[in-house]
C-alpha atoms as an extended CHARMM CRD file, in Angstrom:
* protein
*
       259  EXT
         1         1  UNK       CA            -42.1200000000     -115.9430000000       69.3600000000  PROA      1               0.0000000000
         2         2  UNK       CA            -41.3440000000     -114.1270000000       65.8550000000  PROA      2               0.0000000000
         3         3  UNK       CA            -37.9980000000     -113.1260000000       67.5980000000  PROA      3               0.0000000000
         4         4  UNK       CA            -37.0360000000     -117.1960000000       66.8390000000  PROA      4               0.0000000000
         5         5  UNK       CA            -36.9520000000     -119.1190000000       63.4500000000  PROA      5               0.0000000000
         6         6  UNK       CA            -38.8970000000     -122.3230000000       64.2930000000  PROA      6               0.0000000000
         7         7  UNK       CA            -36.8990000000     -124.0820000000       61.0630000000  PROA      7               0.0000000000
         8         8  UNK       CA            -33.5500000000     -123.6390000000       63.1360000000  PROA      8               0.0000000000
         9         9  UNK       CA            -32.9200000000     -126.0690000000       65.3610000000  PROA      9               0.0000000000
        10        10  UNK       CA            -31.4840000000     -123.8400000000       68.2280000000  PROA      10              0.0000000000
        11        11  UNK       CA            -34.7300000000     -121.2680000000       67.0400000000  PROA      11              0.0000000000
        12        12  UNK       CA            -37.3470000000     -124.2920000000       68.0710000000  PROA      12              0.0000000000
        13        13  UNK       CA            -35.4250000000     -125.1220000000       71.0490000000  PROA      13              0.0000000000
        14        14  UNK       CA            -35.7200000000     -121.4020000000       72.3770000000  PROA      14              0.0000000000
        15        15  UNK       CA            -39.2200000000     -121.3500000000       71.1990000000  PROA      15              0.0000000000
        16        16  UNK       CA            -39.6730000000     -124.3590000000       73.0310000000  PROA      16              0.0000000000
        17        17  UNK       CA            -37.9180000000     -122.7830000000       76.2960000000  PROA      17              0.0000000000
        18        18  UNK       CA            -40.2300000000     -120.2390000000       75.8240000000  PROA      18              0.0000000000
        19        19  UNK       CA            -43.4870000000     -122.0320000000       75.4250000000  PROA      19              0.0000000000
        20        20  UNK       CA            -42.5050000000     -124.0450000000       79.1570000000  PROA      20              0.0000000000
        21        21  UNK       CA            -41.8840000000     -120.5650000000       80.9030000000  PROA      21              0.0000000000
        22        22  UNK       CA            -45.6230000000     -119.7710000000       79.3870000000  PROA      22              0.0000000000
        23        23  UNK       CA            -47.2910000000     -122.6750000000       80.5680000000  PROA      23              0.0000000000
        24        24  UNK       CA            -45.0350000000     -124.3520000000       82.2670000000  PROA      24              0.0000000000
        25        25  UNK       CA            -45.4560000000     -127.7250000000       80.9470000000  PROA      25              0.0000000000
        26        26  UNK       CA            -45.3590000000     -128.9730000000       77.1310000000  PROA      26              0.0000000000
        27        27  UNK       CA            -46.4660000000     -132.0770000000       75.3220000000  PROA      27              0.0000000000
        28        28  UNK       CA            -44.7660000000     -133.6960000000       72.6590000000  PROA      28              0.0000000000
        29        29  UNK       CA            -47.0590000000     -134.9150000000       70.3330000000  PROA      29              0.0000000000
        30        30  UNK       CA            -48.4540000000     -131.0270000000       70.1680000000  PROA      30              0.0000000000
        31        31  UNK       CA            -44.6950000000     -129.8700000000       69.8960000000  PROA      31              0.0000000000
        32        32  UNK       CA            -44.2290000000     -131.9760000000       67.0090000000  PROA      32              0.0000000000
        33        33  UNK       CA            -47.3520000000     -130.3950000000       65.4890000000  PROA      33              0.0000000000
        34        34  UNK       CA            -46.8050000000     -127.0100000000       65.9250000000  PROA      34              0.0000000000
        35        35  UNK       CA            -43.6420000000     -127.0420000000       64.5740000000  PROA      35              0.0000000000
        36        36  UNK       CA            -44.4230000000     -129.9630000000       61.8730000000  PROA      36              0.0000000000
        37        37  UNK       CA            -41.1650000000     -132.2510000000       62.9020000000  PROA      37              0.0000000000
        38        38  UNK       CA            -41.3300000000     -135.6430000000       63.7380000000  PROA      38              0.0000000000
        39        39  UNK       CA            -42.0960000000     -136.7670000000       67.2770000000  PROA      39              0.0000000000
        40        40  UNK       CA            -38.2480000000     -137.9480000000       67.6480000000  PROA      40              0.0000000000
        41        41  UNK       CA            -37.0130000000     -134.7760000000       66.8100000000  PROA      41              0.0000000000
        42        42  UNK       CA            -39.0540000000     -133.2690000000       69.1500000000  PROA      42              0.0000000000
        43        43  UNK       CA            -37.5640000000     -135.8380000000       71.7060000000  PROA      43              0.0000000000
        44        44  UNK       CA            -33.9610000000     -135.0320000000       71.0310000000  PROA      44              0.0000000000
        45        45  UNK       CA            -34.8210000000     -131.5920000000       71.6420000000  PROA      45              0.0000000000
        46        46  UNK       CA            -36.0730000000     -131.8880000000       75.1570000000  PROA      46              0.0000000000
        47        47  UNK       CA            -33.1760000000     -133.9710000000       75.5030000000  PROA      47              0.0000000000
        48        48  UNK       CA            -30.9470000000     -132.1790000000       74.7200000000  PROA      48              0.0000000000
        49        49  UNK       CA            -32.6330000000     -129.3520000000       77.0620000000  PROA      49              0.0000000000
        50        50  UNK       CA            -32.5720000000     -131.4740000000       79.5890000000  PROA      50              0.0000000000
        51        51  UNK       CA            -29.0450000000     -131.7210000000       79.7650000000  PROA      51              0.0000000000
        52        52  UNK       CA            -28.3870000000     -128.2270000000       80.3780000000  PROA      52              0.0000000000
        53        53  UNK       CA            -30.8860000000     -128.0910000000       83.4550000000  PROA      53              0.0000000000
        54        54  UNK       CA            -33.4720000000     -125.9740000000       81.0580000000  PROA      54              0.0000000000
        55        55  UNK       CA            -36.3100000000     -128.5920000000       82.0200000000  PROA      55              0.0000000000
        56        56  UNK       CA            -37.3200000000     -131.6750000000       83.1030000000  PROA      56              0.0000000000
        57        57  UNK       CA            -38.7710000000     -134.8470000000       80.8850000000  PROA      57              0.0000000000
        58        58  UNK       CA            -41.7360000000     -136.1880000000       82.2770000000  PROA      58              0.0000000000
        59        59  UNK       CA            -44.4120000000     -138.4710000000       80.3660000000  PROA      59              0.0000000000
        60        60  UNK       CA            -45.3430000000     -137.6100000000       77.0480000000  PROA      60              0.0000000000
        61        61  UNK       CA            -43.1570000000     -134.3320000000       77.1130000000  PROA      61              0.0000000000
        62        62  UNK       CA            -41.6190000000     -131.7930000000       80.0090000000  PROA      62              0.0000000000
        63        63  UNK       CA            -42.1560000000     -129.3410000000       82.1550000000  PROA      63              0.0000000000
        64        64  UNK       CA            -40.5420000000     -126.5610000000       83.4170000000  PROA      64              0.0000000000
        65        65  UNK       CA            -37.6970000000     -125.5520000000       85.6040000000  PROA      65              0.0000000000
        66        66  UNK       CA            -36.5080000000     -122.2250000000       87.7140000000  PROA      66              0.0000000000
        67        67  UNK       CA            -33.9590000000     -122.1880000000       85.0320000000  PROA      67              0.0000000000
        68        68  UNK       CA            -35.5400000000     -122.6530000000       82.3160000000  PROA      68              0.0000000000
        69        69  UNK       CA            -36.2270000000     -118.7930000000       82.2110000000  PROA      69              0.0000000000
        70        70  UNK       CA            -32.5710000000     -117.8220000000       82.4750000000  PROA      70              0.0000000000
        71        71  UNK       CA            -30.6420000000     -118.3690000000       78.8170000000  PROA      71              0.0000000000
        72        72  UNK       CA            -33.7560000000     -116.6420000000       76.7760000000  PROA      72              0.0000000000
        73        73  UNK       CA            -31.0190000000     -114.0120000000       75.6880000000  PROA      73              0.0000000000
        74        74  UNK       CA            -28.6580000000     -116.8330000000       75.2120000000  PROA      74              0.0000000000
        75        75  UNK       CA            -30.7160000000     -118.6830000000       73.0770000000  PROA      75              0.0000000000
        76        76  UNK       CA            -31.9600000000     -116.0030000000       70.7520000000  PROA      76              0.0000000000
        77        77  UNK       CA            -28.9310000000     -114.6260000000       70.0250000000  PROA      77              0.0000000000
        78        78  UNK       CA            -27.2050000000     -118.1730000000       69.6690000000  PROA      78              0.0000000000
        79        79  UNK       CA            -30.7760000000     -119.0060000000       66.6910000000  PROA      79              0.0000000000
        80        80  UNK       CA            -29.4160000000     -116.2510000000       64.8440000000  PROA      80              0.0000000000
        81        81  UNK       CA            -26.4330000000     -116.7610000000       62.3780000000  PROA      81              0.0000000000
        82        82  UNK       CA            -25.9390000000     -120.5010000000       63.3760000000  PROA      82              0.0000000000
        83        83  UNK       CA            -23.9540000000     -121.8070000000       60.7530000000  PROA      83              0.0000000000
        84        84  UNK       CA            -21.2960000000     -118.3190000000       59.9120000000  PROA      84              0.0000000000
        85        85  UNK       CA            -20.5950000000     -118.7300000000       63.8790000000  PROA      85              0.0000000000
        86        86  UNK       CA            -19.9140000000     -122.1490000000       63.5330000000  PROA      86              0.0000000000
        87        87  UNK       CA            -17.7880000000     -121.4940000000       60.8070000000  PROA      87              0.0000000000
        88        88  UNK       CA            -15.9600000000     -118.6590000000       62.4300000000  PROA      88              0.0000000000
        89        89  UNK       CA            -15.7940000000     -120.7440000000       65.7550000000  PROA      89              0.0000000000
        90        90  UNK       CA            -13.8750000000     -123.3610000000       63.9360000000  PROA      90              0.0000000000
        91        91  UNK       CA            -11.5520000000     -121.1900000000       62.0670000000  PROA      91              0.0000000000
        92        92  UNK       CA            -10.7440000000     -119.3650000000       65.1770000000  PROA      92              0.0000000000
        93        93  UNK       CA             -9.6770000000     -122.8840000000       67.2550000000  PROA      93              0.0000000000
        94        94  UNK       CA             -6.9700000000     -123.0690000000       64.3770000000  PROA      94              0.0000000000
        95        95  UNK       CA             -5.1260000000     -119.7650000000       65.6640000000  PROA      95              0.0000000000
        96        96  UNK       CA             -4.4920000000     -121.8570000000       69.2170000000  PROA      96              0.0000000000
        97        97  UNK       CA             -1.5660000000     -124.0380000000       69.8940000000  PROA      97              0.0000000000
        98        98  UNK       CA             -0.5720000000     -126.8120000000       72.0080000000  PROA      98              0.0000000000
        99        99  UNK       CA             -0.1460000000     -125.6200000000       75.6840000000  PROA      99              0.0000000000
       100       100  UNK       CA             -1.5230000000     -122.7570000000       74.8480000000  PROA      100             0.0000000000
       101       101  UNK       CA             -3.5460000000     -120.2860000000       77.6540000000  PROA      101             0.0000000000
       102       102  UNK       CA             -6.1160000000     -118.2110000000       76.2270000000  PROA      102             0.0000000000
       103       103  UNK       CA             -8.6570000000     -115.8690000000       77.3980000000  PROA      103             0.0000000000
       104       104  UNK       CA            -12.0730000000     -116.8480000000       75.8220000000  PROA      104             0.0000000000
       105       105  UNK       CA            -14.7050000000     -113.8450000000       76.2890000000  PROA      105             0.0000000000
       106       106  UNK       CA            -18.5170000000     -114.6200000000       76.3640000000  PROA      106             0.0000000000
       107       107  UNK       CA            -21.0260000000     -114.9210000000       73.8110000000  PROA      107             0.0000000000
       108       108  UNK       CA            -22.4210000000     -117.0440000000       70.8730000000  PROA      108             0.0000000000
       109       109  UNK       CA            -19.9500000000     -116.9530000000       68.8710000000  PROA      109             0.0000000000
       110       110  UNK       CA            -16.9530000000     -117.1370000000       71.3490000000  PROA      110             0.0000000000
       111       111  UNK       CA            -18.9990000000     -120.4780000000       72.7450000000  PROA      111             0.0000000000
       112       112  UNK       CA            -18.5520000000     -122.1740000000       69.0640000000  PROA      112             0.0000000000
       113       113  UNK       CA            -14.5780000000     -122.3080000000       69.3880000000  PROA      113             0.0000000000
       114       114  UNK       CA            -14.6990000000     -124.7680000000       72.7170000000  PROA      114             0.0000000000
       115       115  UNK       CA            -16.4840000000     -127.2320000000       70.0840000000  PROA      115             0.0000000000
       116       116  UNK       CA            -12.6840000000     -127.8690000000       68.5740000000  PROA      116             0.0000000000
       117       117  UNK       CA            -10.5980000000     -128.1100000000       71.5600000000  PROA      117             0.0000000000
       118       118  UNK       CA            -10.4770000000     -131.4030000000       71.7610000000  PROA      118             0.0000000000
       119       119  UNK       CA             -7.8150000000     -132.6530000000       70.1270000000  PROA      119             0.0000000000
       120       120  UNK       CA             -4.9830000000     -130.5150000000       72.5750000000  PROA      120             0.0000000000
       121       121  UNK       CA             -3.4610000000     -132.4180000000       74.7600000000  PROA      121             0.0000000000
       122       122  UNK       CA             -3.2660000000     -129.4670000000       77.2520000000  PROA      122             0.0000000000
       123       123  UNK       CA             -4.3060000000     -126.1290000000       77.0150000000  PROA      123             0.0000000000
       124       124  UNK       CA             -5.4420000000     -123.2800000000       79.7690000000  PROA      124             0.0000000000
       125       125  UNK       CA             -8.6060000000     -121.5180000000       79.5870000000  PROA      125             0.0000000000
       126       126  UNK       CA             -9.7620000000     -118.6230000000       81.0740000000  PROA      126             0.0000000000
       127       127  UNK       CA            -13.3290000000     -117.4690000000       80.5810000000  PROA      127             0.0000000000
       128       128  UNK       CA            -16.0590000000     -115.3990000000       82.4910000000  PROA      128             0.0000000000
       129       129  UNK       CA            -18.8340000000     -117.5860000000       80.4750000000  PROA      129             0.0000000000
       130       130  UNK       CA            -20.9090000000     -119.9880000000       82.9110000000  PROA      130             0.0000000000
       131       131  UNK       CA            -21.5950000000     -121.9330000000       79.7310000000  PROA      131             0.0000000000
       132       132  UNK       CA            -18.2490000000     -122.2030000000       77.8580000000  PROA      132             0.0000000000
       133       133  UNK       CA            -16.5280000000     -123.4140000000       81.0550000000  PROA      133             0.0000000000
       134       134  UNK       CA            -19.5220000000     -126.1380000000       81.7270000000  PROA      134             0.0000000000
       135       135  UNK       CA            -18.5960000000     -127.0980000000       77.9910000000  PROA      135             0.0000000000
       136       136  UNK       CA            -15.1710000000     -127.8010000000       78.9370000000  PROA      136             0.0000000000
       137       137  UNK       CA            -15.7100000000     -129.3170000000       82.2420000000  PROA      137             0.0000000000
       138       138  UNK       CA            -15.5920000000     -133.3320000000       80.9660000000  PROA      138             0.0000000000
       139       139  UNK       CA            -11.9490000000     -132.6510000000       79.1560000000  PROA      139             0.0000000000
       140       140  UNK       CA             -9.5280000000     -133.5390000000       80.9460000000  PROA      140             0.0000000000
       141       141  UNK       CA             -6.7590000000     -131.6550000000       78.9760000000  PROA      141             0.0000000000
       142       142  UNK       CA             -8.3580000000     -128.5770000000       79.4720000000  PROA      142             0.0000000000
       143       143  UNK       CA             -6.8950000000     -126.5940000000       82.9330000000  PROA      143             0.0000000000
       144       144  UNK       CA            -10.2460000000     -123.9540000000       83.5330000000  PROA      144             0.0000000000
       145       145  UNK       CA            -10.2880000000     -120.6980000000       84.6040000000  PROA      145             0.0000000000
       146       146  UNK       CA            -12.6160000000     -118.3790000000       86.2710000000  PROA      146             0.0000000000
       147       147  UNK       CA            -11.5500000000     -115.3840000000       88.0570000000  PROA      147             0.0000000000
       148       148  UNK       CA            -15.5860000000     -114.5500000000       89.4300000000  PROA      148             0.0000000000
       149       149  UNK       CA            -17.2400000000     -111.9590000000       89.2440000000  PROA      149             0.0000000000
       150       150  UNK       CA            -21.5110000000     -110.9770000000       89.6140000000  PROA      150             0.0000000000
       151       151  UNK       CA            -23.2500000000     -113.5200000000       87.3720000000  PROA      151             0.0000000000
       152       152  UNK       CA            -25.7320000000     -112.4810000000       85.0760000000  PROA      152             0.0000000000
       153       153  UNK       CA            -28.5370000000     -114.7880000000       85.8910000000  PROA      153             0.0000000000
       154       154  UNK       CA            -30.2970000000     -114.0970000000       82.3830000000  PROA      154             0.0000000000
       155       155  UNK       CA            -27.1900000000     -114.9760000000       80.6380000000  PROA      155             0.0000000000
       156       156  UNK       CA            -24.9430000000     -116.8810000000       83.1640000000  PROA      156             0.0000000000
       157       157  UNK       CA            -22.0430000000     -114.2580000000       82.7890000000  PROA      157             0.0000000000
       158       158  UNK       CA            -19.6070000000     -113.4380000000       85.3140000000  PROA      158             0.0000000000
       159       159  UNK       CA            -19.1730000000     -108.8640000000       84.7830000000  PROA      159             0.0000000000
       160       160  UNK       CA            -18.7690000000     -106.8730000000       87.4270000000  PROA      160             0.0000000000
       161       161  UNK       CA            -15.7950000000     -104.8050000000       89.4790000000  PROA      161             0.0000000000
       162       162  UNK       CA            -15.0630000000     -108.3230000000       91.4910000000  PROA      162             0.0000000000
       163       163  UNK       CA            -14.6530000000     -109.9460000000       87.5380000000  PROA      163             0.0000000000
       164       164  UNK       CA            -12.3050000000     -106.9300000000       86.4750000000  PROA      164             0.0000000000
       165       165  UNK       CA             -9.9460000000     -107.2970000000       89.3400000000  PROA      165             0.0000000000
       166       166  UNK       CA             -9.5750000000     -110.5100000000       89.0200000000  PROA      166             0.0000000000
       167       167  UNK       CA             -8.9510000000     -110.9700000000       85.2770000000  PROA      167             0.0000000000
       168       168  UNK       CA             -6.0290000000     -107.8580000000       85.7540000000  PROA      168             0.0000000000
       169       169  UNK       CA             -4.0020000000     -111.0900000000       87.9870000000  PROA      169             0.0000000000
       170       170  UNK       CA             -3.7710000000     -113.6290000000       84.7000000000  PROA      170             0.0000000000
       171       171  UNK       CA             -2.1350000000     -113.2320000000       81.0130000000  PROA      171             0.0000000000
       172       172  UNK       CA             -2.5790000000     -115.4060000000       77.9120000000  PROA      172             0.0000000000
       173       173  UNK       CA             -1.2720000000     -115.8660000000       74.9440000000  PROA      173             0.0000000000
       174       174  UNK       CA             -4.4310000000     -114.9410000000       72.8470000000  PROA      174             0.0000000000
       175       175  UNK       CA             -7.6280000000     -113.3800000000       73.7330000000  PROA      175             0.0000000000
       176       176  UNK       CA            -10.3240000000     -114.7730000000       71.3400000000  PROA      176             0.0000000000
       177       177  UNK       CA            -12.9240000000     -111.3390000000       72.1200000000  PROA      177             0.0000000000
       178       178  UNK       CA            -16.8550000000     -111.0100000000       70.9430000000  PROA      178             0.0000000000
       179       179  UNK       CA            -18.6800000000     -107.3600000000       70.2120000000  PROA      179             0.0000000000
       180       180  UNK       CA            -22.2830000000     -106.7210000000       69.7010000000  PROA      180             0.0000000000
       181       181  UNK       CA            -21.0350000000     -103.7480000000       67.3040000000  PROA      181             0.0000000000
       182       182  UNK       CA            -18.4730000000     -103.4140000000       65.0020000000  PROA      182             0.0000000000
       183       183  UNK       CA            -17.4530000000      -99.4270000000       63.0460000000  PROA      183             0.0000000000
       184       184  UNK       CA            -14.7220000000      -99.0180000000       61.2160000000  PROA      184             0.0000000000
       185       185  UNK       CA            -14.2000000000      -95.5310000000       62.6430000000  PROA      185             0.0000000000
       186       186  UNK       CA            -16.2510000000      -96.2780000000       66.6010000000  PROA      186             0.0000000000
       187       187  UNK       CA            -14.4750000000      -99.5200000000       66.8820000000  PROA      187             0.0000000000
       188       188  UNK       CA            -15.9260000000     -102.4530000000       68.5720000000  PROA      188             0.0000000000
       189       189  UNK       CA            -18.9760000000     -102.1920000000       70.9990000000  PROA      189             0.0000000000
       190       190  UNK       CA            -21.2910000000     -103.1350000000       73.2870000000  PROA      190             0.0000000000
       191       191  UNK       CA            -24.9370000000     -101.9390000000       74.7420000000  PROA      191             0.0000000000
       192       192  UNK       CA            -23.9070000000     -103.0190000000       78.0370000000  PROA      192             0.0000000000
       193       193  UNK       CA            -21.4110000000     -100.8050000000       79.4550000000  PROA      193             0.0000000000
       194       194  UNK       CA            -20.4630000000     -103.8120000000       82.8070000000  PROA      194             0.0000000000
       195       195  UNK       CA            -19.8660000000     -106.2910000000       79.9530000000  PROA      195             0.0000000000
       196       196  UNK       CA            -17.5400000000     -103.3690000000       77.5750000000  PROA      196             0.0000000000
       197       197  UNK       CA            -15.2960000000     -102.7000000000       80.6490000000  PROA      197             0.0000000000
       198       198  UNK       CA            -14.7070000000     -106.2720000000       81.4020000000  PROA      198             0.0000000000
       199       199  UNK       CA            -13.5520000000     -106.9350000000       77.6020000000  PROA      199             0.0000000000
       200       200  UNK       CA            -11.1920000000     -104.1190000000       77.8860000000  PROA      200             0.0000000000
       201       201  UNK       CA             -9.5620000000     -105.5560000000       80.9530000000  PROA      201             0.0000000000
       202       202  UNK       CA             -9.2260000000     -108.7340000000       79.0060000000  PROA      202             0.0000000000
       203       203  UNK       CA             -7.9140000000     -106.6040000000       75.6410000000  PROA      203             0.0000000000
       204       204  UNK       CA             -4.5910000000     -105.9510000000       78.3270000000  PROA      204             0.0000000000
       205       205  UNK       CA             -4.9240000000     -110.0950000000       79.3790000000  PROA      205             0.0000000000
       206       206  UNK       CA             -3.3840000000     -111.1450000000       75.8740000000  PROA      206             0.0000000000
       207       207  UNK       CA             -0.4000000000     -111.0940000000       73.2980000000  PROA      207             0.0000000000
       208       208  UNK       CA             -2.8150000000     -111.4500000000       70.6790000000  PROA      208             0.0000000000
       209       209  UNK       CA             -6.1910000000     -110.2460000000       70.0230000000  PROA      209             0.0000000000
       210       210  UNK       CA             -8.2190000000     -112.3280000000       68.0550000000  PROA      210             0.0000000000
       211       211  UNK       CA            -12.0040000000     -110.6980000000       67.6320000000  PROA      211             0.0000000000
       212       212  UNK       CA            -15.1620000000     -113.0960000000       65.9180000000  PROA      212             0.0000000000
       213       213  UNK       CA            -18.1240000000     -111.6980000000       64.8800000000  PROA      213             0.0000000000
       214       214  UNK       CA            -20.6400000000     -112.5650000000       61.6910000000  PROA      214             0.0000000000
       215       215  UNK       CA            -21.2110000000     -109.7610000000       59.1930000000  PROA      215             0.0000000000
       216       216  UNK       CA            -24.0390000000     -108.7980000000       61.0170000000  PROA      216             0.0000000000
       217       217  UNK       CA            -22.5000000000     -106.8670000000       63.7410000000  PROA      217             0.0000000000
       218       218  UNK       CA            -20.4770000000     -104.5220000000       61.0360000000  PROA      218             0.0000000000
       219       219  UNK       CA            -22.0740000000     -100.9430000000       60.8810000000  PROA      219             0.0000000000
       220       220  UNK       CA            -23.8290000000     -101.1170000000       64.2240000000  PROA      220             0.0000000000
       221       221  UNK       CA            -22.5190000000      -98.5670000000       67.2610000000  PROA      221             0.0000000000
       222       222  UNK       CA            -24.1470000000      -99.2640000000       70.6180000000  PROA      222             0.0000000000
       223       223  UNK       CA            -23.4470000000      -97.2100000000       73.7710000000  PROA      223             0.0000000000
       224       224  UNK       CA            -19.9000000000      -98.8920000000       75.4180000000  PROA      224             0.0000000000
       225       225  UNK       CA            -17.1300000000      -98.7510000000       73.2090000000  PROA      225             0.0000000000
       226       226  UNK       CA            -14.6630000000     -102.0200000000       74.0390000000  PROA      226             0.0000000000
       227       227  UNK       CA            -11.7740000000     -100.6510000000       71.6220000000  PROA      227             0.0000000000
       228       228  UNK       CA            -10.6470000000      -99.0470000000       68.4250000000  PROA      228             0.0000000000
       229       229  UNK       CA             -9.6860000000     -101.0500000000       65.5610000000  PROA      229             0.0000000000
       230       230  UNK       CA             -6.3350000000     -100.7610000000       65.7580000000  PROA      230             0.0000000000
       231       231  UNK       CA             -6.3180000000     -103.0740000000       69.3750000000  PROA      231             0.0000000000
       232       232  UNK       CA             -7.4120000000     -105.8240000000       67.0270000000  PROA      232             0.0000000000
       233       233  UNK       CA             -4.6100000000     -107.8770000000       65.6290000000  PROA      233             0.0000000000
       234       234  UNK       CA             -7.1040000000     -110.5450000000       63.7390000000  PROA      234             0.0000000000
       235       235  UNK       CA            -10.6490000000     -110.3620000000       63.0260000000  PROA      235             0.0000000000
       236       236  UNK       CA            -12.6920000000     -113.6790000000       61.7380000000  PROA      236             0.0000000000
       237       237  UNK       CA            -16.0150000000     -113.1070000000       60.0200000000  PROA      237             0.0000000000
       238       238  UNK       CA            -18.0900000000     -114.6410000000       57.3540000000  PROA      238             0.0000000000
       239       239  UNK       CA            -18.6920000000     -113.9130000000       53.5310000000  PROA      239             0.0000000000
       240       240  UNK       CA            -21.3800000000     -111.0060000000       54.1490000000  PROA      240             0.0000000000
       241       241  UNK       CA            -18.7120000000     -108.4120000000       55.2720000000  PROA      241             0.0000000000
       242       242  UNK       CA            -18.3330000000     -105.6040000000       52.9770000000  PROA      242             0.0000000000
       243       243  UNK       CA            -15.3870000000     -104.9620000000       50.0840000000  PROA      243             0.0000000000
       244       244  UNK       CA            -15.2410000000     -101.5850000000       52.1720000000  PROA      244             0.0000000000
       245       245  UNK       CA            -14.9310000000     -102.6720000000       55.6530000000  PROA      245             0.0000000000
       246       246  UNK       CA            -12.7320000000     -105.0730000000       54.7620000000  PROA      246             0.0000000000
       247       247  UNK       CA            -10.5810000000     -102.7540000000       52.8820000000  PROA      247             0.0000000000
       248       248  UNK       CA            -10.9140000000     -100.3640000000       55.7370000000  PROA      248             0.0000000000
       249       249  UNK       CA             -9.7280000000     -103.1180000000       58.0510000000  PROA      249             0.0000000000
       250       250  UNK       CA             -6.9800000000     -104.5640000000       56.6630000000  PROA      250             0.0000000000
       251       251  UNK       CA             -6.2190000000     -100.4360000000       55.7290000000  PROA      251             0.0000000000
       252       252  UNK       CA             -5.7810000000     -100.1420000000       59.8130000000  PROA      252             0.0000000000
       253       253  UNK       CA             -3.0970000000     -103.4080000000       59.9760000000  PROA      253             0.0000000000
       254       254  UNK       CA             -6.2300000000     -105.7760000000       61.1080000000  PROA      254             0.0000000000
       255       255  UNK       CA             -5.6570000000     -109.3620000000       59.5630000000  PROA      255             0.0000000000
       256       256  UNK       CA             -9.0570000000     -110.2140000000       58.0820000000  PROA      256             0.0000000000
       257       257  UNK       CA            -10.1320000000     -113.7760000000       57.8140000000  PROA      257             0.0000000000
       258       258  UNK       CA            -13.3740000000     -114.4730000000       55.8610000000  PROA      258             0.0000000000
       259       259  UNK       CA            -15.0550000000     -118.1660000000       56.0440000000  PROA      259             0.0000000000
């Protein structure tokens, strides 16, 4: 459980995801215990869990469901960094425009820019993300977008040759992209080499390619590279990116926005 921090909310909610695929049942009055939060908190938790299928409420707390096993990754990754992705998400909605079609690539951050989309009237969005599309599926001024692929049960991503062909038939006007790695001199990366080739299919899908990532993800190489730097035309990151990379960056034509 160290892999979560119990004071985030989205670390207690994976720890609670967790504890269910354990023992397949929790209680509230222990959750609120164990993690020293009030009983309503607790509540809104499993409610909000509930929503997304991750378990059911029963009386006095929950218990689990065949999904509830499936966003671990999801959820650890999204407990880390919570508020520089939301940041960057939001920062990174202001780059679209009305009527706009963009190509919006899995991951944590990625799945913080459907938060602002709102407020267009229409807009097209094309995404191999399971969980970005079910975010958009109640608006209405939002056309949706998924080409297929294999899913990713653990992670409810669509990767695969099926997912590459069918991306190569659409074209946006931005590609909003996500890396696991980012070098100044490797480029951007991944440690899963179905997920790299489907990002560089998209990095063809797009006039402009807008990258996110927090600070965290500078200096790291993992074993697919998804592109050299100078594919990027904007990256958006947070305060913790170094004077040097982001001299290096901007060095290589790469707009660099820091929130």
């Amino acid at each position: 459980m160290s892999r979560y921090n119990p004071e985030t909310t989205a670390g207690r909610r994976g720890l609670i995801i967790k504890m269910l695929d354990e023992y397949g049942q929790v209680n509230v009055n222990e959750l609120s215990k164990h993690f020293k939060v009030s009983e309503v908190t607790i509540r809104n938790d499993l409610a909000h869990l509930e929503q997304k299928n991750l378990l059911i409420r029963a009386r006095g707390g929950a218990i689990k469901t065949e999904k509830a096993s499936l966003d671990l990754r999801f959820l650890e990754k999204k407990s880390k960094h919570v508020r520089e992705k939301e940041a960057i998400g939001r920062k990174a909605a202001r780059y679209i425009d009305e009527g706009d079609t963009i190509v919006v690539d899995s991951g944590t951050t990625t799945r913080e820019i459907v938060n602002h989309l709102a407020r267009f009237s229409r807009l097209t969005v094309i995404t191999n993300a399971l969980n970005i599309a079910s975010t958009l599926a109640d608006m209405d001024n939002i056309t949706i977008i998924m080409p297929g692929g294999i899913m990713r049960h653990n992670i409810l991503t669509l990767v695969g040759a099926i997912a590459i062909d069918n991306f190569k038939k659409f074209f946006g006007d931005k590609l909003f992209l996500a890396a696991d790695g980012i070098d100044v001199n490797l480029g951007l990366s991944s440690p899963d080499l179905e997920e790299a080739a489907l990002k560089r299919t998209m990095l063809k899908m797009a006039r402009k390619v807008i990258a996110v990532a927090d600070s965290s993800k500078f200096g790291k190489r993992h074993l697919a590279v998804i592109c050299n730097i100078s594919q990027i035309d904007v990256l958006i990151t947070d305060s913790g990116i170094s004077a040097s990379d982001k001299e290096a960056l901007e060095k290589m034509g790469v707009e660099v926005v820091v929130v």
